[in-house]
Tab-separated table of C-alpha atoms in Angstrom:
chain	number	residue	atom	x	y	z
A	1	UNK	CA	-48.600	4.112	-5.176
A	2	UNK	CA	-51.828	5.177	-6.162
A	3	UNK	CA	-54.743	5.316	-3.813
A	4	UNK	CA	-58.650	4.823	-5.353
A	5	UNK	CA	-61.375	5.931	-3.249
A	6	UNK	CA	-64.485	4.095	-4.228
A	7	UNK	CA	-67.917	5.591	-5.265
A	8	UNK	CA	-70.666	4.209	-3.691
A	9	UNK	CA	-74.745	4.103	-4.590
A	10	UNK	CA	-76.261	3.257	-1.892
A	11	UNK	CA	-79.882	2.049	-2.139
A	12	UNK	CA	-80.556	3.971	0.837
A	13	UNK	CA	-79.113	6.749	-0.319
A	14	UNK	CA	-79.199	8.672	-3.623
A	15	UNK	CA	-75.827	10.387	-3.608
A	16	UNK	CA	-74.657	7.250	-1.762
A	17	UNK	CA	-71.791	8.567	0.212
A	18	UNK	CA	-71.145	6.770	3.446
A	19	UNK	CA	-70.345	9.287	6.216
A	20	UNK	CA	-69.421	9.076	9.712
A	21	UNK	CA	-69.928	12.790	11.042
A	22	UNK	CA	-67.546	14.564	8.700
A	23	UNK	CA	-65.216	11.534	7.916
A	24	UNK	CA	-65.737	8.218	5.662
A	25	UNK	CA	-67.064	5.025	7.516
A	26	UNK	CA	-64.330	2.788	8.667
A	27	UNK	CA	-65.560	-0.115	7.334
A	28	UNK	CA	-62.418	-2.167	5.572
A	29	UNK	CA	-64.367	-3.050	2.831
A	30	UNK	CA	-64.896	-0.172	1.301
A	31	UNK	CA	-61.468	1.284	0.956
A	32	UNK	CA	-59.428	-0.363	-1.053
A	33	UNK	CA	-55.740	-0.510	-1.950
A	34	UNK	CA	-54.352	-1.174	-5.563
A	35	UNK	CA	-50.925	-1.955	-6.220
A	36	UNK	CA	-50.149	-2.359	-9.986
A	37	UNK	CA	-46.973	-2.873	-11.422
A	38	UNK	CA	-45.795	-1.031	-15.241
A	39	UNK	CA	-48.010	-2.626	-17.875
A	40	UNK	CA	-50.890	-4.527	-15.773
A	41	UNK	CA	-54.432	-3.796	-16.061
A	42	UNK	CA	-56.563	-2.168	-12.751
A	43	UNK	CA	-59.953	-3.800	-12.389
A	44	UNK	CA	-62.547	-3.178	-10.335
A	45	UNK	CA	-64.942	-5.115	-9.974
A	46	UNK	CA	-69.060	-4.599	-8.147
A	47	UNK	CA	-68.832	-4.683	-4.657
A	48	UNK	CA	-71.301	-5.896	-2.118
A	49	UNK	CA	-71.501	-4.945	1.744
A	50	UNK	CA	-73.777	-4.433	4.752
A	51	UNK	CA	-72.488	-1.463	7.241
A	52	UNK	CA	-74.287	0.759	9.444
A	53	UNK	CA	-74.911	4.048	8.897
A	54	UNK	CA	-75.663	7.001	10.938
A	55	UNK	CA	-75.245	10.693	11.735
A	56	UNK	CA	-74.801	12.175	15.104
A	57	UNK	CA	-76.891	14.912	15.470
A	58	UNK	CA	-79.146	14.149	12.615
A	59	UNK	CA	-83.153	13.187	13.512
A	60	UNK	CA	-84.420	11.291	10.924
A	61	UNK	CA	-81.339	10.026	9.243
A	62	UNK	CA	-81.551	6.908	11.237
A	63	UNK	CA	-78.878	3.374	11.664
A	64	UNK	CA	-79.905	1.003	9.256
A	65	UNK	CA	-78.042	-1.724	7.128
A	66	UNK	CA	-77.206	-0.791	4.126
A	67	UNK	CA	-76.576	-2.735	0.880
A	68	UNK	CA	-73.534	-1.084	-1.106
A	69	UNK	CA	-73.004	-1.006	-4.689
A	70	UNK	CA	-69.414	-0.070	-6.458
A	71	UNK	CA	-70.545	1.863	-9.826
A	72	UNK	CA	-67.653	4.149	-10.610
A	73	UNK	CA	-64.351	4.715	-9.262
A	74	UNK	CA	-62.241	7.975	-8.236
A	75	UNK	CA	-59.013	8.714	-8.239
A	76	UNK	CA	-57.652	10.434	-4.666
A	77	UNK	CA	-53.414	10.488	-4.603
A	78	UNK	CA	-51.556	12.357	-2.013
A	79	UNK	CA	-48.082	12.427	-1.801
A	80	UNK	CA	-48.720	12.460	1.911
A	81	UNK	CA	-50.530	9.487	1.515
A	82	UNK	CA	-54.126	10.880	2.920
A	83	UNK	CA	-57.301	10.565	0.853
A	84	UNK	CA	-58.206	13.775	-1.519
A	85	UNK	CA	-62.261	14.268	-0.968
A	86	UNK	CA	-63.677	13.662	-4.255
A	87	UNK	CA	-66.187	17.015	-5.357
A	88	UNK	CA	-69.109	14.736	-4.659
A	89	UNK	CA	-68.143	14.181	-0.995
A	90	UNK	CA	-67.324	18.033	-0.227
A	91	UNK	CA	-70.854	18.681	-1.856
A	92	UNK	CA	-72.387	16.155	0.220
A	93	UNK	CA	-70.890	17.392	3.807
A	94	UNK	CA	-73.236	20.356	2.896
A	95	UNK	CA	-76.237	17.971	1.956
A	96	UNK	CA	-75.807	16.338	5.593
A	97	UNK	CA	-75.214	19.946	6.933
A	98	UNK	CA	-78.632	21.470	5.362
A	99	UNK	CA	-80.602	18.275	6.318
A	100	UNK	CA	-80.071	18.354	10.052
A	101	UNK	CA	-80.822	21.723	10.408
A	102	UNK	CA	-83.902	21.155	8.525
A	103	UNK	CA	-84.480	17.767	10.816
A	104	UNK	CA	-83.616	19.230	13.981
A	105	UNK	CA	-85.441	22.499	13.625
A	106	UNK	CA	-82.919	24.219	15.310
A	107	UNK	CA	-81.818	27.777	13.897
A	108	UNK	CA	-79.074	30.509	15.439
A	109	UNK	CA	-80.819	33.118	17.355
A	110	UNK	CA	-81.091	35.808	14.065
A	111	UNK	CA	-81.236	39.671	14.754
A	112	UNK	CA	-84.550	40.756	13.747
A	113	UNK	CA	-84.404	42.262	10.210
A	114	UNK	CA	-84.152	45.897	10.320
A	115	UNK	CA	-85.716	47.956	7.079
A	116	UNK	CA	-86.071	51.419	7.180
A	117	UNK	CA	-89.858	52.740	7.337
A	118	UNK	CA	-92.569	50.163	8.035
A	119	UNK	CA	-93.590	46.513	6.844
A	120	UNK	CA	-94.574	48.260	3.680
A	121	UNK	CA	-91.576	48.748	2.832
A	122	UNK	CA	-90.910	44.853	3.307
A	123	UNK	CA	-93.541	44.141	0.853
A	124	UNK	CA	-92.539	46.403	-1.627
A	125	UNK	CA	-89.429	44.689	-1.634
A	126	UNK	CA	-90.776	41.143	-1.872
A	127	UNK	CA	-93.401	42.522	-4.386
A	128	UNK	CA	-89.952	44.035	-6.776
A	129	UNK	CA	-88.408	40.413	-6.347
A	130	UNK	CA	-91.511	38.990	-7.879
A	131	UNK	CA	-91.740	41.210	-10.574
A	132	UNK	CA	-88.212	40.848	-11.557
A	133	UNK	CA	-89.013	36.960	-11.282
A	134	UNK	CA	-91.921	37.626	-13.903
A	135	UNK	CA	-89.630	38.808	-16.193
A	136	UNK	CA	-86.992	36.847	-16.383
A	137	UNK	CA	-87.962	32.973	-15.238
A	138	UNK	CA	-91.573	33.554	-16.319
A	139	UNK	CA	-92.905	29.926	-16.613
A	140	UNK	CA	-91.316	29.435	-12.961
A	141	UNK	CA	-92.810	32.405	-11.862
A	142	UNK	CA	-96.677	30.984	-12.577
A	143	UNK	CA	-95.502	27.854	-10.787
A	144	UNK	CA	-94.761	30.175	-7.920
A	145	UNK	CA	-98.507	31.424	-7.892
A	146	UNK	CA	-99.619	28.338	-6.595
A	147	UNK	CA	-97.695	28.431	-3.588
A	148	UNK	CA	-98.613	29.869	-0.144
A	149	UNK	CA	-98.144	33.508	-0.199
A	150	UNK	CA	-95.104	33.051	2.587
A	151	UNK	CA	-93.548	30.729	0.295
A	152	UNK	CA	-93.859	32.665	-2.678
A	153	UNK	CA	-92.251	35.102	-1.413
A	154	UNK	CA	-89.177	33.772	-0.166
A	155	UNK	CA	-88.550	31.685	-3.046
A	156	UNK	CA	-88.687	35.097	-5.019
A	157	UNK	CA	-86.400	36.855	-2.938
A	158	UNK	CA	-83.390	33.686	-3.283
A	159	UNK	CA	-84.186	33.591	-7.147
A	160	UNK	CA	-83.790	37.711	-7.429
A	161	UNK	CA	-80.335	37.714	-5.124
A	162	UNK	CA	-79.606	34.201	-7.535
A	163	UNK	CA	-79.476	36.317	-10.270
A	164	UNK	CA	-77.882	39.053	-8.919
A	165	UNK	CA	-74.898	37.088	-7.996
A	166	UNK	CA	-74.620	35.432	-11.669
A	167	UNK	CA	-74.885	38.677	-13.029
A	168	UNK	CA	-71.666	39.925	-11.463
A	169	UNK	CA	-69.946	37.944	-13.823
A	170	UNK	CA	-72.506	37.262	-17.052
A	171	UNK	CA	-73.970	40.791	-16.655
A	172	UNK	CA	-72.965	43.940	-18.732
A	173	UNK	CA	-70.666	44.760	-15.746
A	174	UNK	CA	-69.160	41.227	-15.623
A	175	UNK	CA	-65.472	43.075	-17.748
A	176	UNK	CA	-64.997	45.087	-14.600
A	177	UNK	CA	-65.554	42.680	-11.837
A	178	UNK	CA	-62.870	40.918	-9.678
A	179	UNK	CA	-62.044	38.812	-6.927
A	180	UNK	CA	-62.575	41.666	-4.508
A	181	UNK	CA	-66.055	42.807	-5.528
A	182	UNK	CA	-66.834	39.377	-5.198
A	183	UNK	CA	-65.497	39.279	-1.367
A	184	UNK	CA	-67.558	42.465	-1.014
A	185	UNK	CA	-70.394	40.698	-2.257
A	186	UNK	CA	-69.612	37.645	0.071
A	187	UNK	CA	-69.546	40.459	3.010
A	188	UNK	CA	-72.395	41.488	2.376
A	189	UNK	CA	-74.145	38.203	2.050
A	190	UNK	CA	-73.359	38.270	5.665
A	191	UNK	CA	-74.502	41.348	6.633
A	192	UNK	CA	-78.064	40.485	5.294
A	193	UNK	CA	-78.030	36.662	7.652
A	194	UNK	CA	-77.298	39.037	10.590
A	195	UNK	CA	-80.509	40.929	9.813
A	196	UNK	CA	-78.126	43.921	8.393
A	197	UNK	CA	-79.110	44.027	4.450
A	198	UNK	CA	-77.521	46.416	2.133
A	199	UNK	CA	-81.170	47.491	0.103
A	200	UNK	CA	-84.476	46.563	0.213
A	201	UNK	CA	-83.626	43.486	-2.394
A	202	UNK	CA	-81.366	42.637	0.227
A	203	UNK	CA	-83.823	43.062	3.275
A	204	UNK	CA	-86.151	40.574	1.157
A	205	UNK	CA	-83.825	37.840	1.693
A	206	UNK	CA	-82.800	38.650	5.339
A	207	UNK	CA	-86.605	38.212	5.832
A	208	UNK	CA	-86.288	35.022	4.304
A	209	UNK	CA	-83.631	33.481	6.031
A	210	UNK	CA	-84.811	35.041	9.519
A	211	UNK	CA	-88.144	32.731	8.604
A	212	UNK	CA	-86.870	29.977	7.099
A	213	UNK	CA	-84.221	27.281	8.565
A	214	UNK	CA	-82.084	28.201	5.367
A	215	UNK	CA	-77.519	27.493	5.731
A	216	UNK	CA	-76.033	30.228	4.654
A	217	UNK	CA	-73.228	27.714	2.987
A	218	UNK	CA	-74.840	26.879	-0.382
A	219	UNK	CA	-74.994	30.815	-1.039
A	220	UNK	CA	-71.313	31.190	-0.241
A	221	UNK	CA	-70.451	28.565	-2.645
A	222	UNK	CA	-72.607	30.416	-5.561
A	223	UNK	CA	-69.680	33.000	-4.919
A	224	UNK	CA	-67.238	30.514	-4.874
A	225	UNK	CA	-69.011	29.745	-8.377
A	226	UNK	CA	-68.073	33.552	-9.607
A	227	UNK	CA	-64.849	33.211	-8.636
A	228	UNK	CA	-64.318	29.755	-9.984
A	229	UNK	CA	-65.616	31.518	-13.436
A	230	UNK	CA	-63.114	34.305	-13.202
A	231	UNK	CA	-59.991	32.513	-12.980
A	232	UNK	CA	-60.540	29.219	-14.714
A	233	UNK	CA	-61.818	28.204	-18.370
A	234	UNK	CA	-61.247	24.684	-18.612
A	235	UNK	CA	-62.333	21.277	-16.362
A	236	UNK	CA	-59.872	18.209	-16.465
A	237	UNK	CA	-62.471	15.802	-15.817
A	238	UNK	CA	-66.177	15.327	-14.283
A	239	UNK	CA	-65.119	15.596	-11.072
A	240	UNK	CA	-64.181	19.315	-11.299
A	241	UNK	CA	-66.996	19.962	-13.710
A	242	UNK	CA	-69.293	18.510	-10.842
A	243	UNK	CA	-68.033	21.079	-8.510
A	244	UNK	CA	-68.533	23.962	-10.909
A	245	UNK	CA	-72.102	22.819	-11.157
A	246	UNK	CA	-72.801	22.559	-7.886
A	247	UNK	CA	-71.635	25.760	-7.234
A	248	UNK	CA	-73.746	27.750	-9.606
A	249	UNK	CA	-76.738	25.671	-9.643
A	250	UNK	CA	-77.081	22.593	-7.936
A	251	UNK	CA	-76.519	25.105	-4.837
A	252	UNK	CA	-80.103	26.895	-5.545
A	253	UNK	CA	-81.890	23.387	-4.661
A	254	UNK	CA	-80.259	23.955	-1.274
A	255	UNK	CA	-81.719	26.954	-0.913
A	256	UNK	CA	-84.884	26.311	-1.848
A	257	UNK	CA	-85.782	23.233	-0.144
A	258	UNK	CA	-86.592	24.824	3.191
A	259	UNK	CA	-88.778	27.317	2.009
A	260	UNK	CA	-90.785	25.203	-0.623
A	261	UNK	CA	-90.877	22.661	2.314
A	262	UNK	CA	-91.282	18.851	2.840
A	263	UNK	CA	-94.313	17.347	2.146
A	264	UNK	CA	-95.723	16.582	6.295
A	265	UNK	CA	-97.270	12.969	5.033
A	266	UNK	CA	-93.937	12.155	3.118
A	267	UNK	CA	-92.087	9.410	4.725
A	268	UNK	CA	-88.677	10.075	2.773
A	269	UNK	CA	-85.840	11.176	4.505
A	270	UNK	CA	-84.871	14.430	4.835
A	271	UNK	CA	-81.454	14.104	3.395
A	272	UNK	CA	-82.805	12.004	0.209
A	273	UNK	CA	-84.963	14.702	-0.888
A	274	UNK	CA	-81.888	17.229	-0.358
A	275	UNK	CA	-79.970	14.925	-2.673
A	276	UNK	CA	-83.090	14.995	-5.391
A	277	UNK	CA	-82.811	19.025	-4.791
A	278	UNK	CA	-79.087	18.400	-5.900
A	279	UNK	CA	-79.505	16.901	-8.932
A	280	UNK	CA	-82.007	18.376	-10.557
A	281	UNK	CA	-79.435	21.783	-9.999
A	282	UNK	CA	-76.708	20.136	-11.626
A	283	UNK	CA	-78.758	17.949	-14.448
A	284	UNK	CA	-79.714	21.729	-15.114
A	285	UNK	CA	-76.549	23.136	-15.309
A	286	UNK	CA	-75.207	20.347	-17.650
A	287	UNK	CA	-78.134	20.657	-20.037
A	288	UNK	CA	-76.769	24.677	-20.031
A	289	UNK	CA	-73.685	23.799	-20.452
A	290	UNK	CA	-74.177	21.253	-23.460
A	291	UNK	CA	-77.016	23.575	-25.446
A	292	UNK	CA	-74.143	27.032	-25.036
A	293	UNK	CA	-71.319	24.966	-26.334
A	294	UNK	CA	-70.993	27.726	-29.100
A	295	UNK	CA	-71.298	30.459	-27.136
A	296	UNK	CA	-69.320	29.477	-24.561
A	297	UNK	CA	-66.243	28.473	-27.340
A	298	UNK	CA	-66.801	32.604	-28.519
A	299	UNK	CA	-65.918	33.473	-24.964
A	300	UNK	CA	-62.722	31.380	-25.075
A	301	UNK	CA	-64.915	28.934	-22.269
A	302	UNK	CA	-65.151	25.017	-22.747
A	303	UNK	CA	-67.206	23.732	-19.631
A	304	UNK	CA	-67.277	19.888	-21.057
A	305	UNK	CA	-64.971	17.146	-18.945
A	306	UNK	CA	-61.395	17.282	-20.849
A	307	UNK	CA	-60.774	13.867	-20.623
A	308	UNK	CA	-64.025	12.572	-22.055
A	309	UNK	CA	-63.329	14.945	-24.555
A	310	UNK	CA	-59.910	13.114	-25.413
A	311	UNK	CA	-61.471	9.580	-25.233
A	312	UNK	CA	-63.284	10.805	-28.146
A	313	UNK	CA	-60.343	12.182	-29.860
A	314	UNK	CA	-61.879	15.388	-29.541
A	315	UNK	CA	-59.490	18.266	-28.528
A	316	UNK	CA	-59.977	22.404	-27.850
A	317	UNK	CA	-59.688	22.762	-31.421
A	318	UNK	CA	-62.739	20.755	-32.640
A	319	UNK	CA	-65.003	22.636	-30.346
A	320	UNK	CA	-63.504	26.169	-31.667
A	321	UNK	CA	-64.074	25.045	-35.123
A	322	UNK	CA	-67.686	24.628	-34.584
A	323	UNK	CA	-68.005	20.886	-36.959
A	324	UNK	CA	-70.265	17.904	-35.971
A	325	UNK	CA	-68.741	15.079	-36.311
A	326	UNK	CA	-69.218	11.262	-35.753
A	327	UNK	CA	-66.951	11.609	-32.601
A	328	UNK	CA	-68.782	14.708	-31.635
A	329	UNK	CA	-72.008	12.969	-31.588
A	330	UNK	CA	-70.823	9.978	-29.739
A	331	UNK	CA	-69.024	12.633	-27.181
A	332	UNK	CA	-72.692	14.195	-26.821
A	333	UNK	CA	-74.535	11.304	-26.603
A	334	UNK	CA	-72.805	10.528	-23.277
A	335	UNK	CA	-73.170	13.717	-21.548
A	336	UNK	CA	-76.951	13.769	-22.380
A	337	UNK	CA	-77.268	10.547	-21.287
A	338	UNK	CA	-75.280	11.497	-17.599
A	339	UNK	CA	-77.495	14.598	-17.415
A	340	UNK	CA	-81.184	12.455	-18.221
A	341	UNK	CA	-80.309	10.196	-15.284
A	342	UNK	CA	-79.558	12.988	-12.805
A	343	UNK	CA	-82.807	14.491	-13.816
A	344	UNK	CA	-84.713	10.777	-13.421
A	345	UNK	CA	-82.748	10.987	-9.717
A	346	UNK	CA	-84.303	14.406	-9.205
A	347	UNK	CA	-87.653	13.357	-10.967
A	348	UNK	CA	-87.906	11.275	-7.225
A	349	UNK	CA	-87.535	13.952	-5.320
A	350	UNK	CA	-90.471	16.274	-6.382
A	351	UNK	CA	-93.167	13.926	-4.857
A	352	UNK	CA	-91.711	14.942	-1.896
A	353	UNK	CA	-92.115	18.194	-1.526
A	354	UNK	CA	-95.153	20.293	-0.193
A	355	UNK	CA	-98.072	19.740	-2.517
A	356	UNK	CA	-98.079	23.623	-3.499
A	357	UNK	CA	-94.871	23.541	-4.389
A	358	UNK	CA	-94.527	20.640	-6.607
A	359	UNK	CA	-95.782	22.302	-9.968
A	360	UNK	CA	-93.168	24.577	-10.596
A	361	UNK	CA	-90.229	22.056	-9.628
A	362	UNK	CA	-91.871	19.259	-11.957
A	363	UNK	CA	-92.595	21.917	-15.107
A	364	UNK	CA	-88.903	23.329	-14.551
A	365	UNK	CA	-87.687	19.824	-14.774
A	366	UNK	CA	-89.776	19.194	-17.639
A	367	UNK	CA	-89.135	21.782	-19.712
A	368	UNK	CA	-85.259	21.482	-18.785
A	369	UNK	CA	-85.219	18.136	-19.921
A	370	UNK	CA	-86.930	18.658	-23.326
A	371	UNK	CA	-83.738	21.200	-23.787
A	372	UNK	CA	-81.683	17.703	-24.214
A	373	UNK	CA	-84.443	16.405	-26.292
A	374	UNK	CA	-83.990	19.826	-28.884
A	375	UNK	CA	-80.414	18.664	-28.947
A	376	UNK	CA	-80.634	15.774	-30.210
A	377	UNK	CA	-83.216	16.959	-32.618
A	378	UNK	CA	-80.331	19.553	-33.873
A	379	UNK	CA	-78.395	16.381	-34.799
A	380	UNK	CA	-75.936	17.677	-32.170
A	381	UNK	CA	-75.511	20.944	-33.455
A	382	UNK	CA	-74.621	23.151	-30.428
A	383	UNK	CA	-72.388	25.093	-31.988
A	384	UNK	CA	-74.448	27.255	-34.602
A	385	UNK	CA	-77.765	26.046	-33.335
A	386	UNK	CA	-79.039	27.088	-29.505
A	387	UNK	CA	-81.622	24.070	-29.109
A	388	UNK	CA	-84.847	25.743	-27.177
A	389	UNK	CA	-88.421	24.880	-26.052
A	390	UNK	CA	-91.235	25.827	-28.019
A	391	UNK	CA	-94.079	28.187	-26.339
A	392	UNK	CA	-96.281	25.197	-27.883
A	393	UNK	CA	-94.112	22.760	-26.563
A	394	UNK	CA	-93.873	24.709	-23.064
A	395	UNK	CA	-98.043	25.089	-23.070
A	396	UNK	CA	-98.076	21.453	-23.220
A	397	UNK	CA	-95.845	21.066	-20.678
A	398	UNK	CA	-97.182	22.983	-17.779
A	399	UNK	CA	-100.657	20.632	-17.368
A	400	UNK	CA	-98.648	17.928	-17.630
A	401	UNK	CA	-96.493	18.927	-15.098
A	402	UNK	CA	-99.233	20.212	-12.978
A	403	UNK	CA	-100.970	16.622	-13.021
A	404	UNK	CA	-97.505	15.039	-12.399
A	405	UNK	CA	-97.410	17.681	-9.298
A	406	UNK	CA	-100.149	15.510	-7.646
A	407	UNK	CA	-98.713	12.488	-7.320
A	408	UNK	CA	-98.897	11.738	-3.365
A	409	UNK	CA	-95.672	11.282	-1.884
A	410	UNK	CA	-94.344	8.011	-1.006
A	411	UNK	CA	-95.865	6.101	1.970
A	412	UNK	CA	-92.614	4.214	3.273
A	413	UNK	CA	-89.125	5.051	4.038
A	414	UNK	CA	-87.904	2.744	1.167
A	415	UNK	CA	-89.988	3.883	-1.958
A	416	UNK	CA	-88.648	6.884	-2.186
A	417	UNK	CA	-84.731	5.094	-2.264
A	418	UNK	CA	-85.590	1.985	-4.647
């Protein structure tokens, strides 16, 4: 027998899992048992039901009723006959884990951060992690200029040790590199949360996270990220693809959040704008996934769900030969469209946040999205053609973002859900 756990959108929620603590609701209706014989058809049809919700331990994410929508289904089987968590349920433990901390304001007594020499030293170090953000992520870096100084700061320091980590395995060095360094790295990771960092990129961070009420958890899963890149090429379906996203990407919204801050008029929960931070990571990473298809297929790498790609009749073959094709476009019309509607789930999310940090979230998000736009503009073409944003187009882009950035955030706890 096969066992299907149910997704759920809640319109309460934006990820719309249904949590008790760390385990699923009991609520009867929304587990359900399918017994087919050989031969006959499994339908599912929209469900409707009221439950109450609530985590212990959580301020702000209060008990309400809540009406449930079915939209998509996942398969769980165990031959022990428990239910596998679906990637979108381990991701959101760490959602629910990042919002109470924020909610509750309550943070693990942290060694003070030790650098060698005096605070100049400290700001020499933050000053490095800005110019390295300059260079590399320079229309996010201008964003960054509008933001309190503190904030700045600290949102330069998790970009630089971001990058850091990614280049372990995308970097010149990335032929040598293997599960070990990456444990090293991990160590090390922990060193600098205990106020013990490695170098003064390092002691940037510690500063950070000794300042900030910022889980050390989403940076641990970037690593799990690396390592998911060294030993594994293909993804079966969304569901693992999901997880790989989180990991690299959708784990630097995480991050972020508690430094860039909630807006202090916003009415929105705390966990809902954690969810926003979510997917506008992941709608990212798609969009990189889906404009590097070529490059990707030189490197022997196919990050696109291998059973969409079947529906299609699409196989590892069609994306090593490099040819658009009817089915290809119909395959990439999909994926664009599932990456535009995380993006319009993020899009709610930036309203949210503290008013000086709203630009450079909304022009990121524009300028990511236009990516998908270029795309489709290549006629699909990701194989010979890397679809990218005009300096024009990015000009353009930033004022509009900035008067986007404005927009006051909502004024009740439903606007921000509905």
């Amino acid at each position: 027998m096969s066992l299907k756990l149910l997704w759920f959108v809640s319109s309460q929620s934006n990820l719309g899992f249904l949590h008790h603590g760390n385990r699923s609701l009991p609520c009867p209706n929304l587990l359900f048992q399918h017994r087919a014989g050989k031969g006959q058809n499994q339908r599912w049809k929209p469900h409707f039901c009221s439950l109450r919700t609530h985590v212990p331990g959580s301020e702000g994410l209060r008990r309400s009723k809540v009406k449930v929508t079915v939209m998509s289904t996942m398969a769980a089987t165990s031959s022990a006959g428990e239910i596998a968590m679906s990637s979108e349920e381990k991701v959101y433990n760490v959602v629910l884990k990042q919002a109470a901390l924020v909610n509750k304001q309550l943070r693990s007594p942290r060694v003070d951060v030790v650098v060698p020499g005096d605070l100049s030293l400290l700001n020499e170090a933050y000053d490095r992690c800005g110019e390295i953000c300059a260079e590399y992520a320079k229309t996010f870096y201008l964003g960054t200029l509008l933001m309190t100084p503190e904030r700045r700061r600290a949102i330069w320091a998790i970009y630089v040790w971001c990058r850091r980590t990614d280049e372990l395995v995308d970097g010149p060095n990335a032929p040598h590199i293997t599960p070990t360094a990456l444990d090293r790295w991990e160590a090390r990771l922990e060193d600098l949360f205990n106020g013990r960092p490695f170098d003064m990129l390092d002691a940037a961070l510690a500063n950070t996270v000794n300042k900030f009420p910022v889980n050390i958890q989403p940076f641990k899963d970037m690593i799990e990220g690396m390592r998911m890149d060294l030993r594994k090429s293909r993804y079966k379906n969304f569901d693992e693809l999901y997880l790989y996203c989180y990991y690299v990407a959708g784990t630097v919204g995480l991050m972020s959040v508690p430094v860039m801050g909630i807006a202090p008029e916003s009415l929105a929960s705390t966990e809902s704008v954690y969810n926003a931070a979510l997917a506008l990571g992941i709608a990212n990473q798609l969009t990189n996934i889906l404009r590097d298809v070529g490059e990707d297929a030189q490197r022997g790498r196919i990050y696109l769900p291998q059973d969409e790609l079947a529906q299609e009749g699409l196989s590892d073959e069609d994306i090593f030969s490099g040819k658009v094709t009817d089915k290809w476009r119909n395959f990439m019309k999909k994926q664009i469209k599932r990456a535009r509607m995380l993006f319009h789930e993020a899009e709610k999310g930036v309203k949210e946040l503290n008013a000086s940090s709203r630009w450079p979230v909304s022009a990121s998000l524009m300028l990511y999205k236009q990516i998908l736009d270029e795309i489709e503009a290549n006629d699909y073409n990701n194989f010979t053609k890397r679809a990218y944003v005009s300096k024009a187009k990015k000009l353009i882009a930033l004022p509009v973002a900035y008067v986007r950035s404005l927009v006051a955030p909502s004024t009740s706890r439903s606007s921000h859900r509905n």
